[in-house]
PDB file of C-alpha atoms in Angstrom:
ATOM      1  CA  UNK N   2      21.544  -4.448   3.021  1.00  0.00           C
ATOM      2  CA  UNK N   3      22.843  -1.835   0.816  1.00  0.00           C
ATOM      3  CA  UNK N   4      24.050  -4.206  -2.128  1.00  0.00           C
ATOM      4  CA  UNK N   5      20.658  -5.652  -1.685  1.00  0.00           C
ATOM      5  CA  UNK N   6      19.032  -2.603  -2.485  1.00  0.00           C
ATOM      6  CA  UNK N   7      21.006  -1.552  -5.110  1.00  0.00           C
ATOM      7  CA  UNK N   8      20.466  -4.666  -6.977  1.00  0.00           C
ATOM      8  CA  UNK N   9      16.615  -4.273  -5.955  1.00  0.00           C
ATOM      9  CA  UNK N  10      16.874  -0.713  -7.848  1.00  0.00           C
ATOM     10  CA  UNK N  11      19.124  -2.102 -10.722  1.00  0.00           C
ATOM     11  CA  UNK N  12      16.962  -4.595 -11.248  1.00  0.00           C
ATOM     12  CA  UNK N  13      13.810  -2.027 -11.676  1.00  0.00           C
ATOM     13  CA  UNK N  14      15.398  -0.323 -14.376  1.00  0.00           C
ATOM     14  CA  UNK N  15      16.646  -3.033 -16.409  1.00  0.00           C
ATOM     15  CA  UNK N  16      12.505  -4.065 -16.141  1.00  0.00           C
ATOM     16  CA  UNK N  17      11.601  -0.834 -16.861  1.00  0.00           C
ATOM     17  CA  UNK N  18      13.579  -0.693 -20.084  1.00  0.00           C
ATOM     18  CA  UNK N  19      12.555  -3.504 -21.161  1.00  0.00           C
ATOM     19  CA  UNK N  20       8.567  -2.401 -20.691  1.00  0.00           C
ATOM     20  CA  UNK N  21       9.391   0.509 -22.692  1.00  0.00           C
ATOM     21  CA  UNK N  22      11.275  -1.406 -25.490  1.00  0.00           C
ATOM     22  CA  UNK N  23       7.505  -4.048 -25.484  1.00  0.00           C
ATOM     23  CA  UNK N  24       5.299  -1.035 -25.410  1.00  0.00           C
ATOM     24  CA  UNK N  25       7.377   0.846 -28.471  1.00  0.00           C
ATOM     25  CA  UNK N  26       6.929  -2.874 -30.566  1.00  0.00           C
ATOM     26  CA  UNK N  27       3.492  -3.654 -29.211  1.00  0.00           C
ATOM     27  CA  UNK N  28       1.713  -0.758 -28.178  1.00  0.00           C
ATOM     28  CA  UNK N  29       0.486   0.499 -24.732  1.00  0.00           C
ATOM     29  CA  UNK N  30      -1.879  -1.998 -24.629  1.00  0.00           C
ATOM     30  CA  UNK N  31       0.686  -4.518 -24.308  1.00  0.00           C
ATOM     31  CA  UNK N  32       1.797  -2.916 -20.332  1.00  0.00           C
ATOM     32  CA  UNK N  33      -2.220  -3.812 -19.651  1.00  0.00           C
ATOM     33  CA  UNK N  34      -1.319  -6.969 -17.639  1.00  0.00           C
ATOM     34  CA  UNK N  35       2.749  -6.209 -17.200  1.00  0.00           C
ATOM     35  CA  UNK N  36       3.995  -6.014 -14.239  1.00  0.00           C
ATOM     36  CA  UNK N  37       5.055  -2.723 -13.517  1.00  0.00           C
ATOM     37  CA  UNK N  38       2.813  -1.656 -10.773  1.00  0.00           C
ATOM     38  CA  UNK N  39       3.977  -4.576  -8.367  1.00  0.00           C
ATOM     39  CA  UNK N  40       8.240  -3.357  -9.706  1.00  0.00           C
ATOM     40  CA  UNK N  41       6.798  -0.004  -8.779  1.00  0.00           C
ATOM     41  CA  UNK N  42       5.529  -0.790  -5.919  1.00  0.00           C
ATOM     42  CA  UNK N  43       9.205  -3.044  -4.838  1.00  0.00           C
ATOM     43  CA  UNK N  44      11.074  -0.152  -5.949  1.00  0.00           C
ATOM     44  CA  UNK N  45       9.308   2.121  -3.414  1.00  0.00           C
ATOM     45  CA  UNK N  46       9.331  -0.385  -0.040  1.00  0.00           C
ATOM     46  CA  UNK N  47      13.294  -0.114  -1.179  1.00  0.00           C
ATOM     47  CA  UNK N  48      13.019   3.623  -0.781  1.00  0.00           C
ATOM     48  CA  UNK N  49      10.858   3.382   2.239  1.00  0.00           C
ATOM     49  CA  UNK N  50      13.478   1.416   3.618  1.00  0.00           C
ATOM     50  CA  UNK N  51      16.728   3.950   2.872  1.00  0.00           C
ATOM     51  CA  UNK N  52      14.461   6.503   4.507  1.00  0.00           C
ATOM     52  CA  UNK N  53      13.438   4.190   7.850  1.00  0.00           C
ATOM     53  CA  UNK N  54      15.091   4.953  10.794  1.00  0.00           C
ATOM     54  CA  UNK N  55      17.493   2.225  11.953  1.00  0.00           C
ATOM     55  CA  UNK N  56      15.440   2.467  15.328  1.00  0.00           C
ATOM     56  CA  UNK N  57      11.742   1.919  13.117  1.00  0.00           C
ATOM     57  CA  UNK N  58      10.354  -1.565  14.190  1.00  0.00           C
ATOM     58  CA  UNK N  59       8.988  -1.848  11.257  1.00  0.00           C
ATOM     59  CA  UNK N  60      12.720  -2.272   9.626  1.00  0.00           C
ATOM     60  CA  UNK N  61      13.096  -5.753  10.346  1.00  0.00           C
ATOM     61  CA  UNK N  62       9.582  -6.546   8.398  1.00  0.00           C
ATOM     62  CA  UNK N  63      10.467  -4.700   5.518  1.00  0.00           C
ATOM     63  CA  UNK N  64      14.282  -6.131   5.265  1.00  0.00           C
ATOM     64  CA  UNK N  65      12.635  -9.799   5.045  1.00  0.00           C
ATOM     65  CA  UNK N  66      10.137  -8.421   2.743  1.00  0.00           C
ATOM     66  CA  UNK N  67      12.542  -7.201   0.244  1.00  0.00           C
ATOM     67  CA  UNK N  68      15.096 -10.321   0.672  1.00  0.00           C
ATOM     68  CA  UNK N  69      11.579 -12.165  -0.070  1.00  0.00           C
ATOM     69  CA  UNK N  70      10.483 -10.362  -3.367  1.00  0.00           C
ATOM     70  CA  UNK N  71      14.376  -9.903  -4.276  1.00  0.00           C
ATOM     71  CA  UNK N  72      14.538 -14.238  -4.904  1.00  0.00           C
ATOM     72  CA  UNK N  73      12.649 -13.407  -8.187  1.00  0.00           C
ATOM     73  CA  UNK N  74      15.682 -12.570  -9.276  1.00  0.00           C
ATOM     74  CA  UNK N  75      17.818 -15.173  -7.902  1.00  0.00           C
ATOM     75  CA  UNK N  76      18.459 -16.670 -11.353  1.00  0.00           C
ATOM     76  CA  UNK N  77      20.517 -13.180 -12.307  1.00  0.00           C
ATOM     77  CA  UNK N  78      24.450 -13.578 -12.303  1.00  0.00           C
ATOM     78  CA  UNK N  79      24.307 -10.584  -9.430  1.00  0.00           C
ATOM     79  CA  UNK N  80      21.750 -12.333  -7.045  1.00  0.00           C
ATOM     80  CA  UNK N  81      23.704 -13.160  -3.596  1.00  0.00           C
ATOM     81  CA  UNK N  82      22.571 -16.502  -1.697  1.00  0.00           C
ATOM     82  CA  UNK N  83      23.020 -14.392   1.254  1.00  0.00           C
ATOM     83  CA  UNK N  84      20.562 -12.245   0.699  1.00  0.00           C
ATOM     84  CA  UNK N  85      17.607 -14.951   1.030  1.00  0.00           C
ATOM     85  CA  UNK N  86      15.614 -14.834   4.141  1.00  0.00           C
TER      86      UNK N  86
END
């Protein structure tokens, strides 16, 4: 689950760059409908999840949840098949 959530994190900040490099060419007003609150949001359950106790019952919820939102990506060259739920 660790590679997963590195590539989870990775993944946020290549988005996040590439918000910043529309919003510099566009304007702010260009982020209006973007995305970033929902990669903000990913990002975070990932950090909830380092945090969780192994013991949490929640963890099992949240590890499918994150294998589930991480198949956006499964087009990237560092996407594992593995990792799908």
């Amino acid at each position: 689950m660790n590679e997963l959530l590195a590539f989870i994190h990775a993944r946020y900040e290549d988005d996040n760059h590439a918000y910043v490099d529309i919003a510099e060419l566009f304007g702010g007003r260009a982020l209006l409908d973007s995305h970033l609150p929902m990669l903000d949001l990913i990002d975070m359950l990932a950090a909830d999840f380092e945090a969780m106790s192994a013991s949490d019952p929640r963890r099992p919820g949240l590890a499918y949840a994150l294998r589930s939102l991480a198949q956006s990506y499964s087009h990237h060259p560092e996407y594992e098949e593995a990792w799908r739920p």
